[in-house]
Short mmCIF file of C-alpha atoms in Angstrom, two decimals:
data_model
loop_
_atom_site.label_atom_id
_atom_site.label_comp_id
_atom_site.label_asym_id
_atom_site.label_seq_id
_atom_site.Cartn_x
_atom_site.Cartn_y
_atom_site.Cartn_z
CA MET A 1 22.25 -3.09 -17.09
CA PHE A 2 22.59 -6.14 -18.68
CA THR A 3 22.37 -7.29 -22.57
CA VAL A 4 24.17 -10.14 -25.46
CA HIS A 5 26.54 -9.00 -27.79
CA SER A 6 25.77 -11.74 -29.98
CA GLU A 7 28.64 -10.11 -32.83
CA LYS A 8 31.51 -12.55 -30.95
CA ARG A 9 31.74 -15.99 -29.83
CA LYS A 10 31.80 -15.27 -26.04
CA GLU A 11 29.17 -12.03 -25.35
CA ASN A 12 29.84 -9.26 -23.71
CA PHE A 13 27.14 -7.88 -20.69
CA TYR A 14 27.35 -4.33 -20.24
CA CYS A 15 26.86 -1.83 -17.44
CA SER A 16 25.25 1.12 -17.45
CA GLU A 17 25.95 3.81 -14.16
CA SER A 18 24.55 7.19 -14.17
CA ASP A 19 28.03 8.50 -12.55
CA ALA A 20 31.85 8.43 -14.62
CA LYS A 21 34.70 6.17 -14.06
CA GLN A 22 32.73 3.10 -12.01
CA THR A 23 34.90 0.32 -11.29
CA LEU A 24 34.11 -2.83 -11.19
CA LYS A 25 35.95 -5.48 -9.04
CA LYS A 26 36.26 -8.87 -10.50
CA SER A 27 35.67 -11.71 -8.07
CA ASP A 28 38.13 -13.68 -10.21
CA GLY A 29 40.46 -12.22 -12.51
CA THR A 30 38.37 -13.22 -15.43
CA TYR A 31 36.20 -9.74 -15.96
CA GLU A 32 37.48 -7.00 -16.62
CA ILE A 33 35.66 -3.72 -17.90
CA GLN A 34 35.88 -3.56 -21.59
CA TRP A 35 34.46 0.47 -22.50
CA GLU A 36 32.89 2.40 -20.34
CA LYS A 37 30.85 5.98 -21.33
CA SER A 38 30.23 8.27 -18.99
CA TYR A 39 27.31 10.79 -18.59
CA GLY A 40 28.94 13.80 -15.98
CA LYS A 41 27.59 14.59 -13.75
CA ILE A 42 23.64 16.33 -13.97
CA PRO A 43 21.36 13.55 -12.58
CA MET A 44 18.77 14.68 -14.93
CA TRP A 45 21.16 13.97 -18.09
CA SER A 46 22.20 10.04 -16.08
CA ALA A 47 22.46 7.53 -18.22
CA ARG A 48 20.21 4.76 -18.03
CA TYR A 49 18.86 1.48 -19.85
CA GLU A 50 15.40 0.16 -20.70
CA GLY A 51 15.47 -1.72 -23.69
CA PRO A 52 14.62 -5.17 -24.58
CA GLN A 53 17.34 -5.42 -28.12
CA PRO A 54 19.57 -2.43 -27.68
CA VAL A 55 22.25 -4.78 -29.96
CA GLY A 56 21.85 -5.85 -33.64
CA ASP A 57 22.91 -5.13 -37.11
CA ALA A 58 20.92 -1.52 -37.23
CA ASP A 59 23.59 -0.11 -40.43
CA ASN A 60 23.03 -4.29 -41.85
CA ASP A 61 26.80 -3.79 -42.74
CA GLY A 62 26.80 -7.84 -40.81
CA LYS A 63 28.47 -6.33 -37.90
CA ASN A 64 26.18 -6.21 -34.06
CA GLU A 65 26.08 -2.21 -32.38
CA LEU A 66 24.85 -1.14 -30.07
CA LEU A 67 22.10 1.13 -28.54
CA ILE A 68 22.62 2.97 -25.04
CA GLY A 69 20.43 5.66 -23.72
CA GLY A 70 19.77 8.22 -20.83
CA ARG A 71 17.82 10.59 -19.99
CA ASP A 72 19.39 13.77 -22.07
CA PRO A 73 17.52 13.68 -25.21
CA PHE A 74 20.11 11.45 -27.70
CA MET A 75 20.18 8.16 -28.57
CA ARG A 76 23.55 7.13 -29.28
CA VAL A 77 24.78 4.34 -31.52
CA ILE A 78 27.42 2.61 -30.85
CA LYS A 79 29.64 0.70 -33.23
CA TRP A 80 33.09 -1.96 -32.16
CA ASP A 81 36.11 -0.64 -33.87
CA GLU A 82 38.67 -3.44 -35.25
CA SER A 83 41.91 -1.40 -35.53
CA SER A 84 42.00 -0.05 -32.58
CA GLN A 85 40.04 -2.65 -30.64
CA THR A 86 37.68 -0.57 -28.96
CA TYR A 87 33.61 1.20 -29.10
CA TYR A 88 33.25 4.19 -30.35
CA GLU A 89 30.01 6.26 -31.32
CA GLN A 90 28.54 6.14 -35.10
CA ALA A 91 25.52 8.01 -34.28
CA LYS A 92 23.30 10.47 -32.16
CA ILE A 93 20.14 10.18 -32.96
CA ILE A 94 17.70 13.31 -32.26
CA ASP A 95 13.71 13.83 -32.54
CA PRO A 96 12.11 16.89 -31.06
CA VAL A 97 8.52 16.44 -31.78
CA PHE A 98 6.26 19.73 -30.88
CA GLY A 99 2.89 19.65 -29.20
CA ILE A 100 2.69 16.80 -27.88
CA GLY A 101 4.23 18.20 -24.40
CA TYR A 102 7.61 17.97 -24.28
CA PRO A 103 10.17 20.39 -23.20
CA PHE A 104 11.76 22.63 -25.81
CA ALA A 105 9.75 19.51 -27.98
CA LEU A 106 12.67 16.44 -26.55
CA GLY A 107 11.71 13.45 -25.06
CA SER A 108 14.66 11.23 -24.02
CA ALA A 109 15.35 7.42 -25.46
CA THR A 110 12.76 5.75 -23.13
CA GLY A 111 13.05 2.11 -24.88
CA PHE A 112 14.34 0.88 -27.81
CA ALA A 113 15.10 -1.71 -30.39
CA ILE A 114 17.17 -2.86 -32.95
CA ALA A 115 15.38 -5.22 -35.59
CA ASP A 116 13.52 -5.61 -38.63
CA ILE A 117 10.42 -3.09 -37.61
CA ASP A 118 8.65 -2.34 -41.40
CA ASN A 119 9.62 -6.63 -42.36
CA ASP A 120 12.17 -5.09 -46.21
CA GLY A 121 14.48 -7.32 -44.56
CA LEU A 122 16.30 -5.35 -43.77
CA ASN A 123 17.43 -3.65 -39.31
CA GLU A 124 15.61 -0.59 -38.34
CA ILE A 125 16.03 1.56 -34.87
CA GLY A 126 12.76 1.99 -33.36
CA VAL A 127 13.10 3.96 -29.94
CA ALA A 128 10.09 5.21 -28.14
CA TRP A 129 10.40 8.17 -26.50
CA GLY A 130 7.83 9.66 -23.15
CA ARG A 131 4.80 10.84 -25.74
CA HIS A 132 6.14 8.39 -28.99
CA PHE A 133 7.63 6.59 -30.91
CA SER A 134 9.45 6.70 -34.34
CA ALA A 135 11.69 4.90 -36.04
CA PHE A 136 14.73 5.18 -38.29
CA LYS A 137 16.38 3.15 -40.92
CA TRP A 138 20.49 3.56 -42.44
CA ASP A 139 20.96 5.28 -45.48
CA GLY A 140 24.61 3.97 -46.49
CA SER A 141 25.97 7.47 -44.66
CA HIS A 142 23.46 8.44 -41.36
CA TYR A 143 19.91 6.62 -40.22
CA LYS A 144 17.27 8.05 -41.29
CA LYS A 145 13.57 9.24 -39.54
CA MET A 146 11.38 6.86 -41.67
CA GLY A 147 7.92 7.85 -39.62
CA MET A 148 6.14 7.97 -35.81
CA TYR A 149 3.52 7.66 -33.67
CA ALA A 150 2.25 9.78 -31.28
CA ILE A 151 0.56 7.52 -27.87
CA THR A 152 -0.47 11.20 -26.22
CA LYS A 153 -0.49 14.75 -26.59
CA ASN A 154 -1.56 16.17 -22.70
CA ARG A 155 1.00 17.49 -20.49
CA GLY A 156 0.02 14.78 -17.31
CA TRP A 157 2.48 12.67 -16.36
CA GLU A 158 2.38 10.27 -19.48
CA THR A 159 5.35 8.94 -20.99
CA THR A 160 6.26 5.50 -22.90
CA LEU A 161 9.01 2.88 -20.81
CA ASP A 162 9.67 0.29 -23.40
CA CYS A 163 9.66 -1.11 -26.94
CA ALA A 164 10.42 -4.40 -27.86
CA VAL A 165 9.27 -5.81 -31.03
CA GLY A 166 8.91 -9.28 -32.77
CA ASP A 167 5.87 -11.06 -34.49
CA VAL A 168 3.47 -11.09 -31.83
CA ASP A 169 0.09 -11.91 -33.29
CA ASN A 170 1.60 -14.64 -35.56
CA ASP A 171 1.05 -13.46 -38.30
CA GLY A 172 4.24 -13.83 -40.04
CA LYS A 173 5.11 -10.05 -39.67
CA ASN A 174 6.89 -8.48 -37.36
CA GLU A 175 5.55 -5.07 -34.66
CA VAL A 176 6.25 -2.87 -32.16
CA VAL A 177 5.10 -2.87 -28.48
CA VAL A 178 5.94 -0.08 -26.78
CA THR A 179 4.93 -0.45 -23.28
CA GLY A 180 4.36 2.69 -20.22
CA GLY A 181 2.33 4.62 -17.67
CA TYR A 182 -0.21 6.84 -18.59
CA ASN A 183 -2.15 8.78 -16.02
CA ASP A 184 -4.85 9.06 -19.08
CA PRO A 185 -6.55 5.37 -18.44
CA SER A 186 -7.71 5.87 -22.20
CA ILE A 187 -4.60 5.66 -22.91
CA PRO A 188 -3.56 1.75 -23.33
CA GLU A 189 0.08 0.45 -21.70
CA VAL A 190 1.07 -2.70 -23.97
CA LEU A 191 0.43 -0.81 -27.29
CA VAL A 192 1.14 -3.43 -30.63
CA LEU A 193 1.45 -0.96 -34.06
CA SER A 194 2.50 -2.24 -37.39
CA TRP A 195 3.82 0.28 -40.59
CA ASP A 196 1.73 -0.20 -43.28
CA GLY A 197 4.15 0.54 -45.78
CA GLY A 198 3.72 4.76 -45.31
CA LYS A 199 3.43 5.34 -41.30
CA PHE A 200 3.14 2.90 -37.89
CA VAL A 201 -0.96 2.01 -37.43
CA LYS A 202 -2.54 0.72 -34.21
CA GLU A 203 -3.12 -2.56 -35.02
CA SER A 204 -4.09 -4.42 -31.17
CA GLU A 205 -3.70 -2.82 -27.93
CA TRP A 206 -4.23 -3.95 -23.42
CA ASN A 207 -4.97 -1.80 -20.65
CA ALA A 208 -3.65 -2.98 -17.78
CA PRO A 209 -5.83 -3.01 -14.64
CA HIS A 210 -5.28 -0.78 -12.18
CA GLU A 211 -3.68 1.81 -14.41
CA GLU A 212 -0.22 -0.39 -13.38
CA SER A 213 2.93 1.01 -15.87
CA ILE A 214 4.87 -1.97 -17.38
CA TYR A 215 8.44 -1.21 -17.71
CA PHE A 216 10.49 -3.83 -19.61
CA PRO A 217 8.15 -6.12 -21.95
CA TRP A 218 9.83 -8.99 -23.68
CA ILE A 219 8.30 -11.39 -27.15
CA ALA A 220 8.79 -15.35 -27.03
CA ASP A 221 6.84 -18.82 -27.09
CA VAL A 222 6.69 -19.02 -23.34
CA ASP A 223 4.16 -21.33 -23.10
CA ASN A 224 5.60 -24.19 -25.90
CA ASP A 225 2.76 -23.81 -27.72
CA GLY A 226 4.87 -22.56 -31.46
CA LYS A 227 3.06 -19.20 -31.07
CA ASN A 228 5.34 -15.67 -29.59
CA GLU A 229 3.45 -14.05 -26.29
CA ILE A 230 3.88 -10.92 -25.03
CA ILE A 231 5.22 -10.78 -21.63
CA CYS A 232 4.64 -8.06 -19.10
CA ASN A 233 4.77 -6.65 -15.69
CA THR A 234 2.46 -4.72 -13.81
CA ASN A 235 2.33 -5.72 -10.12
CA GLU A 236 1.75 -9.13 -11.34
CA THR A 237 3.96 -11.34 -14.13
CA VAL A 238 1.62 -11.61 -17.38
CA VAL A 239 1.75 -13.57 -20.45
CA LEU A 240 -0.99 -11.88 -23.01
CA ASN A 241 -1.59 -14.68 -25.75
CA TRP A 242 -3.59 -12.93 -28.82
CA ASN A 243 -6.72 -14.63 -30.30
CA ALA A 244 -7.01 -13.92 -33.13
CA THR A 245 -11.05 -14.74 -33.74
CA SER A 246 -11.97 -12.28 -30.78
CA ASN A 247 -9.32 -9.87 -31.84
CA SER A 248 -8.20 -9.37 -28.57
CA TRP A 249 -5.13 -10.32 -25.94
CA GLU A 250 -6.08 -12.79 -23.09
CA PRO A 251 -4.47 -12.09 -20.13
CA THR A 252 -2.56 -15.06 -17.88
CA VAL A 253 -1.43 -14.19 -14.82
CA VAL A 254 2.47 -16.49 -13.76
CA SER A 255 2.56 -15.06 -10.03
CA THR A 256 1.31 -11.96 -8.24
CA TYR A 257 3.71 -9.84 -5.97
CA GLU A 258 3.37 -8.20 -2.77
CA GLU A 259 5.09 -5.96 -0.57
CA LYS A 260 8.26 -7.09 -0.03
CA GLU A 261 9.40 -7.17 -4.00
CA ILE A 262 7.85 -3.26 -3.90
CA TYR A 263 7.13 -3.19 -7.59
CA PRO A 264 8.45 -5.81 -11.11
CA PHE A 265 10.70 -4.06 -13.64
CA GLY A 266 13.18 -6.36 -15.53
CA CYS A 267 11.33 -9.12 -17.66
CA VAL A 268 13.77 -11.44 -19.82
CA SER A 269 11.96 -14.89 -21.63
CA LYS A 270 15.36 -16.76 -22.42
CA ASP A 271 16.25 -20.38 -22.12
CA SER A 272 18.07 -20.10 -18.85
CA ASN A 273 17.88 -24.31 -17.96
CA GLY A 274 18.33 -25.86 -21.72
CA ASN A 275 15.45 -27.20 -21.49
CA GLY A 276 14.89 -25.59 -25.33
CA ILE A 277 11.84 -23.93 -23.87
CA PRO A 278 12.53 -19.95 -22.38
CA ASP A 279 12.38 -19.00 -19.11
CA ILE A 280 10.54 -15.61 -17.65
CA HIS A 281 12.75 -13.89 -14.98
CA VAL A 282 11.81 -10.60 -13.45
CA THR A 283 13.37 -8.38 -11.44
CA PHE A 284 11.99 -6.17 -8.98
CA TYR A 285 12.66 -2.49 -7.04
CA ALA A 286 14.27 -5.03 -4.77
CA PRO A 287 17.08 -6.98 -4.52
CA GLU A 288 15.32 -9.42 -6.19
CA LEU A 289 14.93 -12.31 -8.74
CA LYS A 290 12.34 -14.53 -9.44
CA ILE A 291 12.46 -17.11 -12.84
CA PHE A 292 8.78 -18.86 -13.89
CA GLU A 293 8.91 -21.36 -16.12
CA TRP A 294 5.67 -24.13 -18.40
CA ASN A 295 5.07 -27.18 -16.50
CA GLY A 296 3.17 -28.04 -19.61
CA THR A 297 0.19 -27.05 -17.95
CA ALA A 298 1.23 -23.95 -15.95
CA TYR A 299 3.82 -21.80 -15.06
CA GLU A 300 5.78 -22.64 -11.70
CA GLU A 301 8.68 -20.61 -10.21
CA LYS A 302 11.21 -22.47 -10.69
CA TRP A 303 13.84 -20.71 -8.20
CA SER A 304 14.07 -16.47 -6.15
CA HIS A 305 16.42 -14.86 -4.44
CA TYR A 306 16.61 -12.19 -2.27
CA TRP A 307 20.24 -10.72 -2.10
CA ASP A 308 19.66 -8.98 1.54
CA SER A 309 21.45 -5.74 2.09
CA GLU A 310 21.92 -4.89 -1.70
CA GLU A 311 20.14 -2.19 -4.20
CA GLY A 312 17.44 -2.97 -5.91
CA THR A 313 18.14 -5.16 -8.94
CA ILE A 314 15.19 -3.36 -11.65
CA GLU A 315 16.32 -4.04 -14.89
CA ALA A 316 19.82 -5.26 -14.94
CA ILE A 317 18.89 -9.21 -16.10
CA ASP A 318 19.73 -10.24 -19.08
CA VAL A 319 20.62 -14.29 -20.18
CA GLY A 320 23.78 -16.06 -22.65
CA ASP A 321 26.94 -16.80 -22.50
CA VAL A 322 28.81 -14.56 -20.94
CA ASP A 323 32.54 -16.85 -19.65
CA GLY A 324 32.44 -19.23 -23.15
CA ASP A 325 31.69 -22.67 -21.97
CA GLY A 326 28.79 -23.01 -24.57
CA ILE A 327 26.53 -22.96 -21.51
CA PRO A 328 24.29 -19.73 -20.78
CA GLU A 329 23.94 -17.26 -17.03
CA VAL A 330 21.91 -15.76 -15.81
CA CYS A 331 23.26 -12.26 -15.25
CA VAL A 332 20.79 -10.18 -13.38
CA GLY A 333 22.61 -6.82 -11.13
CA THR A 334 22.14 -5.10 -7.55
CA ASN A 335 24.74 -2.84 -6.97
CA TYR A 336 26.68 -6.35 -7.33
CA VAL A 337 26.91 -9.00 -10.50
CA HIS A 338 25.31 -12.08 -9.47
CA ILE A 339 26.15 -14.31 -12.43
CA LEU A 340 24.13 -17.63 -12.04
CA GLN A 341 23.92 -20.63 -14.44
CA TRP A 342 21.68 -23.91 -14.57
CA ASN A 343 23.43 -27.13 -12.95
CA GLY A 344 20.95 -29.84 -13.84
CA THR A 345 18.86 -29.01 -10.49
CA THR A 346 19.24 -25.62 -9.17
CA TYR A 347 20.95 -22.03 -10.29
CA VAL A 348 24.42 -21.32 -8.39
CA GLU A 349 25.91 -18.45 -8.42
CA GLU A 350 29.41 -19.12 -10.65
CA HIS A 351 30.77 -15.37 -9.74
CA VAL A 352 29.90 -12.19 -8.43
CA ILE A 353 31.36 -8.53 -9.76
#
C-alpha cells in the first residue's frame, strides 16, 4: 500500500506485499523498486498495511523513519542508511498484554502512527494492536512504552483496525483516534483518546449505525472552515464534526455505497487538485476509487473510476508528489499501481506500474 516519504524532495511510495520478491514492471522506465521486505510464505504472518501516518521522525533526530506492520506480533521501525543507500530495521517493537483475549498475549499491528501523541513537542509511535492501543517514546537507545489503553477484554470478534493522531476537537492539542470493528455494541467504532500526563483517557466516541467496521480514518479540514474533522468509512463515507457545546460528534454523510463497491476501506484526505482544500479519496474492496470535494455548501463526487478485471483497491491509496514535478499525484493500487494527476479539468493517468 502507499504512503509518502517526505525526507527527500522527490517523494517515494511503498508497496507492501504478502509474499517475497514481487517484481513490479516499469511501464516507462521511470519507477523501480528501491527496497522491499519479505514476510515469508506463511499467510497468517503476512505483510499488511494499516496506518495513515507511518512516516515521520519517530526518534526525533531530524530524519524520517518508516513503520511497517504485518500479521505477526511486531511493529517494525525502518530507517534510511545514507552510507549504504538502503533501509534497515532500527527497532522491532512488541507489546504482550495478558488477560484481554490475545492468543499468547500478543496482538498484531492493525494500525500505527508517528506523531506528537503526548503534546510534549516530540514525536512518539502509536500502535493499535487489536484489543489495545499503546505508545512508545525514543529514549536514546530504544522505544520505551509510555502507556496503553485497553479497548476490549472480550474474547469474541473484537479488533481495532487503525489509528490516527491529530487535533480532532480543535483545542490545540493532539488526540488519538482508534477505529475498529466489534461484535460488542457497547464498544465504539471511533474512539478518541488523549494523554493526561500519566495515562491515556477516553475523551469522546462515535458509534457507527448498524455496528459497521471502520478501517482507515483521516484527520483534516475538509470543509475549509478552519477546523479539523474526522473522515471515516462505514458503508458510507462520513465526516465527523466536533460540537463543543453538546460534547458530541455530528456526522455528515458524504456518500452511501451499494453492492458494486462492496465495502469502503481506504480514506485519504489531502489536496490533490491544487485548490488548497483537502479532497476525500476513498478506496474499496472493489477495484474502485472515488474522490469527493467540498463545493462550499456540500460534498460532491469529483471523480471516480472502476478498473474492471483488476483486484480491489482496499487501502492502497495516498497523495503526494511522487515524480518531483511539484504537482501532487494520486497513487492507487489494484494488482497494478495507477498514478493519476489533476490536469485542471479532471484526473488523468500518468503512469501504470
